[in-house]
XYZ file of C-alpha atoms in Angstrom:
726
model
C -155.820 119.342 182.315
C -153.099 118.257 184.667
C -149.373 118.725 184.107
C -148.975 115.111 183.103
C -151.929 115.348 180.740
C -150.335 118.367 179.108
C -147.070 116.481 178.726
C -148.754 113.510 177.093
C -151.540 115.390 175.342
C -150.329 114.652 171.828
C -151.214 111.016 172.309
C -153.788 110.947 175.107
C -155.828 113.692 176.714
C -158.227 113.932 179.630
C -160.648 116.567 180.822
C -164.115 118.377 181.532
C -167.663 119.644 181.315
C -169.556 121.471 178.587
C -172.620 123.707 178.715
C -174.450 123.820 175.404
C -171.729 123.984 172.777
C -169.125 125.422 175.154
C -165.837 123.554 175.063
C -163.177 123.119 177.691
C -159.874 124.584 176.624
C -156.777 123.842 178.698
C -155.505 127.263 179.677
C -152.942 127.040 182.483
C -152.788 130.858 182.777
C -149.277 131.785 181.786
C -146.845 134.656 182.304
C -147.373 137.828 180.261
C -148.529 141.423 180.575
C -152.242 141.873 181.380
C -154.661 143.835 179.258
C -155.687 147.320 180.313
C -159.098 148.533 181.434
C -161.868 148.756 178.880
C -162.215 152.080 177.107
C -165.336 154.238 177.039
C -167.786 153.238 174.316
C -168.018 155.464 171.259
C -171.599 156.768 171.171
C -171.531 156.609 167.362
C -170.239 153.038 167.180
C -171.964 150.808 164.626
C -171.846 147.029 164.574
C -170.049 145.678 161.501
C -171.371 142.208 160.578
C -168.683 139.528 160.345
C -168.269 137.246 157.331
C -166.651 133.845 156.799
C -163.287 133.516 155.093
C -162.120 131.023 152.482
C -159.717 129.463 155.017
C -162.585 128.942 157.437
C -164.713 127.304 154.747
C -161.879 124.890 153.939
C -161.356 124.118 157.618
C -165.100 123.460 157.980
C -165.002 120.853 155.181
C -161.977 119.148 156.762
C -163.695 119.097 160.180
C -166.849 117.560 158.697
C -164.808 114.800 157.025
C -162.814 114.037 160.162
C -165.967 113.831 162.274
C -167.752 111.490 159.878
C -164.871 109.146 159.146
C -162.469 109.140 162.127
C -164.475 109.941 165.266
C -165.204 107.102 167.693
C -168.943 107.755 167.417
C -170.518 106.753 164.099
C -172.761 109.733 163.423
C -173.914 110.976 160.045
C -174.756 114.557 159.131
C -178.541 114.504 158.777
C -181.557 116.829 158.972
C -182.043 115.720 162.575
C -178.437 116.602 163.378
C -178.968 119.948 161.677
C -181.685 120.853 164.170
C -179.489 119.775 167.082
C -176.602 121.926 165.805
C -178.988 124.875 165.490
C -180.164 124.476 169.102
C -176.627 123.993 170.420
C -175.424 127.081 168.533
C -178.180 129.223 170.038
C -177.352 127.706 173.423
C -173.757 128.838 172.978
C -174.685 132.351 171.842
C -177.636 132.959 174.176
C -177.690 130.144 176.704
C -179.743 132.079 179.260
C -182.245 133.226 176.597
C -181.920 136.904 177.455
C -181.114 138.408 174.035
C -183.230 136.658 171.414
C -187.024 136.551 171.268
C -189.409 134.049 169.716
C -189.769 136.514 166.857
C -186.030 136.282 166.227
C -185.970 132.474 166.390
C -188.829 132.308 163.875
C -186.674 134.132 161.309
C -184.453 131.065 161.089
C -187.118 128.378 160.808
C -186.017 127.505 157.262
C -182.351 127.408 158.253
C -182.853 124.918 161.106
C -183.032 121.852 158.855
C -180.406 123.002 156.356
C -177.359 123.638 158.509
C -176.150 120.039 158.193
C -175.872 120.003 154.393
C -174.310 123.478 154.479
C -171.677 122.368 157.000
C -170.720 119.426 154.785
C -169.761 121.767 151.969
C -168.264 124.716 153.854
C -171.264 127.032 153.413
C -170.869 129.079 156.568
C -173.050 132.080 155.859
C -176.194 130.733 157.646
C -174.216 130.334 160.851
C -172.703 133.788 160.485
C -176.143 135.316 159.873
C -177.334 133.871 163.189
C -174.206 135.142 164.929
C -174.620 138.659 163.565
C -178.250 138.850 164.640
C -177.321 137.749 168.171
C -174.582 140.394 168.360
C -177.053 143.061 167.271
C -179.539 141.928 169.917
C -176.786 141.926 172.562
C -175.962 145.531 171.666
C -179.644 146.515 171.893
C -180.055 144.852 175.290
C -176.896 146.413 176.729
C -177.901 149.865 175.503
C -181.284 149.334 177.150
C -179.538 148.387 180.422
C -177.249 151.428 180.294
C -180.198 153.704 179.611
C -182.051 152.207 182.601
C -179.089 152.891 184.873
C -178.727 156.439 183.550
C -182.382 157.059 184.479
C -181.428 156.449 188.118
C -181.590 153.410 190.363
C -184.144 155.164 192.564
C -186.665 154.698 189.768
C -186.590 150.933 190.341
C -189.243 149.437 192.634
C -188.006 146.923 195.224
C -191.207 146.679 197.256
C -193.234 144.374 194.995
C -193.422 140.582 195.193
C -191.608 140.015 191.895
C -189.277 137.066 191.468
C -186.713 136.206 188.810
C -185.748 132.788 187.482
C -182.190 131.906 188.497
C -181.358 129.648 185.545
C -183.089 130.400 182.235
C -181.324 127.758 180.152
C -184.539 125.693 179.971
C -186.951 128.644 179.985
C -189.150 129.644 177.054
C -187.879 132.403 174.789
C -189.539 135.722 175.550
C -192.177 136.662 172.995
C -190.773 139.967 171.717
C -188.655 143.020 172.501
C -191.188 144.376 174.992
C -191.089 141.152 177.007
C -187.285 141.264 176.944
C -187.418 144.826 178.306
C -189.373 143.560 181.300
C -186.945 140.696 181.816
C -183.963 143.045 181.725
C -185.516 145.396 184.269
C -185.719 142.374 186.588
C -182.103 141.438 185.835
C -180.921 144.946 186.701
C -182.974 144.946 189.908
C -181.424 141.626 190.849
C -177.910 142.968 190.286
C -178.632 146.128 192.278
C -180.104 144.154 195.169
C -177.085 141.870 195.407
C -174.696 144.828 195.696
C -176.906 146.724 198.154
C -176.916 143.665 200.402
C -173.101 143.654 200.232
C -173.085 147.220 201.570
C -172.508 149.158 198.341
C -174.033 152.617 197.843
C -176.261 153.278 194.824
C -173.702 155.596 193.239
C -171.045 152.885 193.370
C -173.534 150.257 192.200
C -174.477 152.351 189.178
C -170.784 152.870 188.357
C -170.039 149.141 188.664
C -172.986 148.098 186.496
C -172.238 150.797 183.946
C -168.648 149.576 183.577
C -169.875 145.983 183.337
C -172.337 146.695 180.530
C -169.951 149.037 178.717
C -167.306 146.319 178.775
C -169.710 143.795 177.299
C -170.870 146.341 174.728
C -167.319 147.016 173.637
C -166.756 143.279 173.085
C -169.934 143.028 171.026
C -168.787 145.839 168.744
C -165.381 144.182 168.400
C -166.747 140.790 167.309
C -164.452 139.010 164.886
C -165.034 136.510 162.143
C -163.011 133.979 164.140
C -165.366 134.337 167.120
C -168.339 133.338 164.987
C -166.450 130.495 163.320
C -165.179 128.962 166.553
C -168.619 129.149 168.174
C -170.263 127.602 165.115
C -167.692 124.813 164.773
C -167.930 123.915 168.445
C -171.711 123.683 168.220
C -171.100 121.308 165.295
C -168.303 119.185 166.818
C -170.183 118.940 170.121
C -172.768 116.712 168.467
C -170.216 113.885 168.473
C -169.060 114.287 172.088
C -168.189 117.066 174.546
C -164.420 116.537 174.283
C -164.266 117.016 170.529
C -163.662 120.663 169.753
C -162.221 123.153 167.305
C -159.294 125.350 168.338
C -158.895 128.618 166.452
C -155.312 129.649 165.581
C -155.220 131.848 168.720
C -156.611 129.105 170.953
C -154.196 126.621 169.368
C -151.359 128.926 170.350
C -152.468 128.856 173.986
C -152.893 125.082 173.821
C -149.394 124.639 172.405
C -147.935 126.856 175.128
C -149.375 124.394 177.614
C -147.685 121.556 175.759
C -144.310 123.180 176.454
C -145.063 123.284 180.205
C -144.608 127.043 180.551
C -146.836 126.964 183.589
C -146.625 130.233 185.491
C -149.792 131.931 186.649
C -152.608 130.712 188.897
C -152.779 127.128 187.595
C -156.349 126.734 186.387
C -158.139 125.224 183.415
C -160.910 127.453 182.061
C -163.696 127.193 179.518
C -166.349 129.460 178.037
C -169.792 129.011 179.584
C -172.258 131.271 177.785
C -171.332 134.816 178.882
C -168.983 133.603 181.581
C -165.533 132.076 181.884
C -165.815 129.006 184.086
C -163.222 127.100 186.100
C -163.035 123.501 184.911
C -160.210 122.209 187.044
C -157.276 123.362 189.187
C -153.727 122.235 188.423
C -152.430 120.236 191.431
C -149.715 122.136 193.262
C -150.624 125.388 191.514
C -151.321 128.693 193.269
C -155.110 128.428 192.976
C -155.113 124.848 194.276
C -152.883 125.764 197.236
C -154.863 128.915 198.021
C -157.946 126.725 198.307
C -160.884 129.074 197.633
C -161.312 128.825 193.845
C -163.317 125.733 192.938
C -164.374 123.839 189.789
C -167.566 125.294 188.232
C -166.937 128.772 189.719
C -167.678 131.470 187.109
C -165.453 134.540 186.797
C -167.179 137.935 186.882
C -164.237 140.337 187.132
C -160.437 140.402 187.285
C -158.376 142.978 189.185
C -154.632 143.647 189.129
C -152.860 144.910 192.240
C -153.854 148.504 192.978
C -156.283 148.673 190.047
C -160.049 148.610 189.703
C -161.685 145.310 188.768
C -162.367 144.734 185.089
C -165.700 143.060 184.412
C -165.163 140.129 182.026
C -168.735 138.931 181.466
C -169.149 138.489 177.727
C -165.406 138.460 177.051
C -163.709 135.944 174.800
C -161.879 133.200 176.659
C -158.464 134.155 175.305
C -158.942 137.742 176.494
C -159.872 136.622 180.009
C -156.780 134.410 180.052
C -154.602 137.362 178.986
C -156.044 139.457 181.798
C -155.430 136.824 184.475
C -151.852 136.306 183.332
C -149.185 138.361 185.044
C -145.734 138.418 186.654
C -144.738 135.806 189.187
C -145.343 136.848 192.834
C -147.917 139.447 191.761
C -151.512 139.090 192.964
C -154.608 138.817 190.810
C -158.063 139.132 192.377
C -160.980 137.244 190.859
C -164.603 137.990 191.576
C -166.476 134.735 191.023
C -169.965 133.335 191.234
C -169.405 130.234 193.399
C -170.508 126.913 191.942
C -172.969 126.526 194.817
C -174.453 130.043 194.583
C -178.234 130.177 194.498
C -178.159 132.881 191.807
C -175.748 134.849 189.640
C -175.707 137.902 191.905
C -173.936 136.070 194.749
C -170.218 136.590 194.305
C -166.998 136.067 196.251
C -163.641 137.804 195.871
C -160.561 135.584 195.739
C -156.987 136.907 195.751
C -154.367 134.544 194.287
C -150.616 135.131 194.175
C -149.269 134.117 190.772
C -146.422 131.619 190.808
C -144.816 128.802 188.914
C -146.437 125.384 189.056
C -143.551 123.309 190.369
C -143.236 119.651 189.435
C -142.168 118.677 192.948
C -145.403 120.127 194.333
C -147.317 117.704 192.126
C -145.222 114.746 193.201
C -146.559 111.869 195.244
C -146.084 112.318 198.984
C -146.439 110.128 202.056
C -147.761 110.314 205.591
C -148.567 107.945 208.435
C -151.845 107.662 210.348
C -151.575 106.362 213.896
C -154.863 104.953 215.189
C -155.678 103.722 218.653
C -158.446 101.155 218.475
C -159.065 100.026 222.016
C -156.526 97.334 222.800
C -154.579 97.727 219.562
C -152.687 100.517 217.805
C -152.354 100.703 214.026
C -149.907 102.461 211.744
C -151.401 103.076 208.297
C -149.396 104.511 205.426
C -150.904 107.183 203.167
C -149.625 108.058 199.692
C -151.207 111.095 198.019
C -150.937 111.229 194.217
C -152.095 114.617 192.821
C -151.513 113.659 189.168
C -149.964 110.955 186.976
C -146.719 112.598 185.901
C -143.429 111.756 184.241
C -140.457 113.917 183.339
C -140.327 112.889 179.695
C -137.415 115.145 178.815
C -135.201 113.644 181.525
C -136.359 110.145 180.571
C -135.532 110.693 176.890
C -132.165 112.172 177.870
C -131.314 108.926 179.666
C -131.329 110.382 183.181
C -131.486 107.320 185.488
C -133.080 109.441 188.233
C -135.918 110.968 186.221
C -139.120 111.608 188.178
C -142.345 109.722 187.557
C -145.386 108.717 189.565
C -144.491 105.025 189.607
C -140.838 105.539 190.547
C -141.766 107.948 193.334
C -144.542 105.727 194.725
C -142.225 102.697 194.713
C -139.731 104.652 196.827
C -142.450 105.911 199.171
C -143.701 102.354 199.700
C -140.191 101.265 200.654
C -139.943 104.126 203.162
C -143.377 103.436 204.658
C -142.656 99.730 205.084
C -139.431 100.677 206.877
C -141.613 102.744 209.215
C -143.675 99.676 210.034
C -147.016 100.459 208.396
C -149.580 97.649 208.369
C -151.718 98.844 205.461
C -151.694 101.450 202.689
C -154.152 104.175 201.601
C -153.706 105.680 198.116
C -155.364 109.116 197.872
C -156.489 109.925 194.307
C -159.033 112.602 195.207
C -158.915 115.555 192.779
C -156.426 113.683 190.588
C -157.585 114.542 187.075
C -155.400 111.984 185.321
C -152.251 112.325 183.250
C -149.780 110.001 181.582
C -151.509 106.755 180.623
C -148.388 104.615 180.861
C -147.907 105.778 184.454
C -151.362 104.468 185.391
C -150.406 101.167 183.754
C -147.056 100.993 185.583
C -148.580 102.026 188.918
C -151.056 99.142 188.810
C -148.009 96.943 188.285
C -146.644 97.848 191.705
C -149.551 95.975 193.299
C -150.019 92.909 191.045
C -147.684 90.183 189.781
C -148.345 90.846 186.114
C -151.322 91.078 183.787
C -153.597 93.441 181.846
C -154.397 96.882 183.267
C -156.697 98.566 180.728
C -158.264 97.982 177.325
C -158.465 100.644 174.596
C -160.984 100.280 171.769
C -160.845 102.463 168.647
C -163.528 103.442 166.142
C -162.842 100.277 164.108
C -163.559 98.123 167.189
C -159.919 97.076 167.386
C -158.980 96.504 171.033
C -155.502 97.102 172.433
C -154.704 95.679 175.861
C -152.057 97.369 177.989
C -150.222 95.007 180.329
C -147.931 95.097 183.309
C -145.095 92.832 182.196
C -143.057 93.149 185.395
C -143.673 90.202 187.768
C -142.204 92.062 190.744
C -144.606 93.474 193.358
C -143.681 96.552 195.376
C -146.488 96.077 197.912
C -148.634 93.006 198.572
C -150.465 94.157 201.720
C -154.021 95.449 202.162
C -154.944 98.517 200.131
C -157.576 101.283 200.132
C -157.938 103.760 197.242
C -159.678 107.101 197.931
C -161.558 108.779 195.050
C -163.967 111.650 194.503
C -165.840 113.237 191.592
C -162.689 115.016 190.401
C -160.742 111.743 190.083
C -160.643 111.238 186.329
C -159.043 109.423 183.399
C -155.796 107.756 184.554
C -157.078 107.817 188.154
C -160.119 105.847 187.059
C -157.973 103.332 185.205
C -155.898 102.692 188.332
C -158.866 102.570 190.729
C -160.846 100.341 188.357
C -157.967 97.901 187.962
C -157.400 97.657 191.727
C -161.131 96.984 192.148
C -161.290 94.416 189.328
C -158.278 92.503 190.629
C -159.774 92.437 194.126
C -156.494 93.997 195.130
C -158.052 96.625 197.381
C -161.183 98.610 198.212
C -162.232 101.858 196.523
C -163.606 104.362 199.065
C -165.128 107.806 198.486
C -167.478 109.023 195.768
C -168.174 108.112 192.161
C -165.378 109.276 189.864
C -165.701 111.700 186.935
C -166.319 109.129 184.185
C -163.806 110.433 181.611
C -163.102 107.279 179.630
C -162.223 108.630 176.193
C -158.972 109.419 174.404
C -158.443 112.447 172.171
C -155.903 113.346 169.511
C -155.111 116.857 168.260
C -155.041 117.105 164.467
C -153.813 120.110 162.506
C -156.084 121.846 160.006
C -155.332 124.452 157.390
C -156.758 126.900 159.934
C -156.465 125.970 163.627
C -156.690 122.474 165.111
C -159.297 119.803 165.799
C -159.259 117.832 169.052
C -161.158 114.663 168.272
C -162.167 111.610 170.303
C -160.672 108.523 168.718
C -160.906 105.724 171.286
C -162.365 104.621 174.601
C -161.045 103.029 177.805
C -162.376 99.751 179.217
C -161.536 97.995 182.457
C -160.034 94.505 182.454
C -163.479 93.271 183.580
C -164.919 94.683 180.334
C -166.897 97.689 181.596
C -165.993 101.142 180.338
C -164.818 103.897 182.666
C -166.689 106.280 180.343
C -169.801 108.004 181.705
C -170.180 105.760 184.762
C -166.683 106.123 186.169
C -165.700 103.919 189.099
C -168.346 103.237 191.748
C -166.747 103.018 195.220
C -167.112 99.929 197.390
C -167.776 102.200 200.374
C -169.322 105.567 199.604
C -168.585 108.859 201.368
C -170.764 111.874 200.466
C -169.143 114.867 198.770
C -169.812 118.603 198.502
C -169.361 118.390 194.722
C -172.598 118.668 192.748
C -172.669 115.589 190.510
C -175.435 117.109 188.405
C -173.020 119.844 187.258
C -169.602 118.152 187.349
C -168.852 114.812 185.738
C -169.127 113.067 182.405
C -172.753 112.109 182.916
C -173.545 115.831 183.334
C -172.344 116.564 179.787
C -174.522 116.775 176.716
C -173.783 114.206 174.013
C -171.289 112.334 176.234
C -170.436 108.893 174.873
C -172.422 106.235 176.756
C -171.217 103.500 179.076
C -170.889 100.081 177.493
C -168.810 96.969 177.894
C -166.688 94.580 175.885
C -165.309 91.149 176.722
C -163.237 90.868 179.868
C -159.609 89.816 179.616
C -158.280 87.040 181.880
C -156.911 88.529 185.077
C -156.068 87.391 188.575
C -158.627 87.904 191.339
C -156.651 88.361 194.549
C -159.480 88.592 197.043
C -163.256 88.416 197.073
C -164.445 91.181 199.400
C -168.084 90.087 199.239
C -167.721 88.158 202.480
C -166.635 91.162 204.527
C -167.891 94.237 202.647
C -171.207 94.407 204.544
C -169.380 94.373 207.874
C -166.919 97.019 206.654
C -169.785 99.270 205.540
C -171.611 98.745 208.826
C -168.557 99.763 210.869
C -167.969 102.774 208.615
C -171.574 103.957 208.960
C -171.496 103.510 212.745
C -168.354 105.659 212.976
C -169.792 108.375 210.780
C -173.058 108.428 212.729
C -171.113 109.775 215.722
C -168.317 111.616 213.891
C -168.686 115.399 214.371
C -166.625 116.111 211.246
C -168.912 113.978 209.126
C -171.934 115.615 210.737
C -170.506 118.994 209.740
C -169.846 117.771 206.201
C -173.440 116.591 205.960
C -174.650 119.988 207.183
C -172.611 121.651 204.429
C -173.967 119.260 201.803
C -177.539 119.863 202.957
C -176.967 123.637 202.898
C -175.522 123.485 199.374
C -178.395 121.271 198.233
C -180.906 123.840 199.470
C -178.994 126.561 197.643
C -178.942 124.564 194.423
C -182.651 123.781 194.634
C -183.505 127.493 194.617
C -184.929 128.174 191.147
C -186.141 131.753 191.718
C -185.070 134.669 193.922
C -187.118 137.536 195.284
C -186.750 141.106 194.008
C -188.288 142.438 197.205
C -185.595 144.209 199.245
C -186.784 143.104 202.683
C -187.390 139.492 201.696
C -184.040 139.359 199.936
C -182.237 140.883 202.924
C -183.707 138.246 205.250
C -182.611 135.479 202.849
C -179.139 136.995 202.534
C -178.687 137.257 206.296
C -179.796 133.654 206.751
C -177.200 132.463 204.223
C -174.479 134.534 205.901
C -175.384 133.160 209.345
C -175.237 129.598 208.016
C -171.819 130.166 206.439
C -170.464 131.599 209.688
C -172.011 128.818 211.782
C -170.427 126.105 209.632
C -167.045 127.869 209.601
C -167.066 128.256 213.394
C -168.136 124.656 213.910
C -165.069 123.600 211.957
C -162.889 125.998 214.010
C -164.231 124.428 217.194
C -163.333 120.941 215.980
C -159.809 122.210 215.317
C -159.575 123.726 218.790
C -159.410 127.285 217.441
C -161.182 130.488 218.411
C -164.433 131.134 216.492
C -164.849 134.121 214.187
C -166.936 136.962 215.589
C -168.360 137.872 212.190
C -168.394 136.901 208.546
C -166.016 139.820 207.907
C -163.502 138.206 210.282
C -163.848 134.922 208.387
C -163.264 136.653 205.045
C -160.251 138.559 206.428
C -158.784 135.253 207.607
C -159.368 133.753 204.159
C -157.550 136.706 202.595
C -154.603 136.123 204.915
C -154.520 132.477 203.907
C -154.606 133.520 200.256
C -151.635 135.838 200.744
C -149.518 132.944 202.055
C -151.064 129.585 201.147
C -148.012 127.728 202.440
C -149.260 128.466 205.990
C -152.384 126.370 205.435
C -152.918 123.646 208.036
C -151.720 120.355 206.516
C -153.262 118.097 209.154
C -154.631 114.942 207.568
C -158.317 115.409 206.813
C -160.928 113.174 208.347
C -161.684 111.337 205.090
C -158.078 110.159 204.894
C -158.340 109.119 208.532
C -161.546 107.252 207.742
C -159.646 105.449 204.991
C -157.206 104.447 207.731
C -160.046 103.227 209.942
C -161.448 101.122 207.105
C -157.966 99.672 206.680
C -157.875 98.897 210.426
C -161.264 97.183 210.057
C -159.785 95.049 207.287
C -156.867 94.132 209.524
C -159.280 93.291 212.363
C -160.831 90.749 210.024
C -157.385 89.270 209.493
C -158.521 85.731 209.054
C -160.770 86.646 206.136
C -158.090 89.011 204.826
C -155.447 86.306 204.660
C -155.874 86.033 200.895
C -154.948 89.638 200.239
C -151.906 89.335 202.459
C -150.696 86.366 200.407
C -152.229 87.087 196.992
C -150.503 84.437 194.883
C -151.878 81.618 197.009
C -155.469 82.642 196.360
C -155.231 83.707 192.697
C -158.190 82.754 190.493
C -159.139 83.596 186.952
C -161.819 86.259 186.648
C -164.918 85.171 184.718
C -165.448 86.707 181.305
C -167.855 89.630 181.181
C -170.805 89.777 178.841
C -170.022 90.154 175.169
C -169.860 93.584 173.595
């Protein structure tokens, strides 16, 4: 969730991905004292089953009513839904299928088809029974792991040809406890191998794993009724769509802190992902975004305060991980993460981030100028980067005539760029996760005379059309809009409108596809965030699920199979309604093939693009790995190959920048640590994708005769044809 989204979240929200029944919760890691290290486990500890409360039962009934009667999706609570809730709940509690066996699942055969009717009437005990069994199995598995470690790592055999499945989310459940024992031996071997390959000694490995499993065991013993209820409700609400979720009173507190913009910390949005805490999105201008190493879909393994040992957070509740990452401004927190592109869960990276305040000015739109020499002609292309759609609502409500907003700032930047003699404009919306809806509407208005910008349809099929009523145009020259997979919500509304009006070209990669609107509704116990409407472009197509497809595509490192609306279970589908009349400024069909041809010819000889493609190919190979070897020698060879590839790619980039190569991977990592300590020293040179946007603009200017219509848009205005009926 971006700053602007947080500001406007009470009316419109945007955001994220879900695994199983896991829900994204906007946690912009705030200032407070961190938790201490986990205590030693009491050998005589006994798991105390949790039970539902009357308040939870009442909240359950209210949630069921809201979902059935006010959600955008018309979905009844049926026997079929009951089975889906059951599967999603197990996915939430044991997504990697490492705790429960087929014998355990069979115990709940009768429950599978009855959860729906029970959830209608607030009968929570079946869900709590499942939760308690899973907690007991977690405790058994962790005790087994600790016992294995205590028997000595030298008892483990690393010379066989065994392999372990990297992702077990689609695997069969193991038959019984004995089969789970065998699986867990493999898991422990895998963890030991990963640390041996990183240079750790067996004594240190045993200590690290022991602390990890003891930490998880402690959390299992400390399970609370609210943990079971939130997990169960989110499995239930997730049947309607991935952005509808239940917030417990504690989670609601964190959410409401975000509403007040108390944003000090690392600036990240997190969610639970089975046993892990996963990064959903980075707040533009925040410490993590500026530091540059933490990425969406990274999973957090441990958290370390300055001068302290890392605390393993696998299996922790989301709110507890957030508390641990919080800390004083200018202090450093170190995260051990499994990178989004890691081939298996044992590959981790350590990232040090200096906590700081997320400053509004660092999220503001900014400008630059690209100077291109194209044979006999030089071009000056303006670039405006918009990290988020923001507005200072407090200043606006107070009547401050100089309040900051995206549209006001961009208007001023356009004026400055035109004074500098730019011939075209590139708007960079990459990684812009959205924000204030009215700012997207107003920003479109800077580039068109007047007209509709977006349609919003509610559950009753009533359609509201937002319009730009201001006939003034801040910029009527040629336009390119850059997008990527992390461009979402308000970014998609702007890019889609520019594309529909023929006002400019969209360049980059397919956007996120977040085309729904949520409202937060209070309950007697916690809150419900519920999807109530859907965005549609002026041409009638929804931005939901499909996003905006660029006119000219540039490959991206981001894995679309893991990040994006179409990667989410139960995401609302793409559809379309009637178009609304709107001006078509230019028909690019006559020149788009030539523009694509020139772009592809440039990239065929561009060393930076070649390097990007090498990275993408490398990441693809990593992602395609479904098993890893438990043989030490084979694993070492694989590890060394990965390390060599990382170093080769890093040094190729250094060479392009005219810098000395790194002698070793350790040198690269030391340099990354130095960058993390002072992210403001990062090289701000315009990246090659922005420059390619400038080249595409120059191509458009080269075709000036065919581009005459966009340079004088009113002369060539036509009415867009109506789209197909709903």
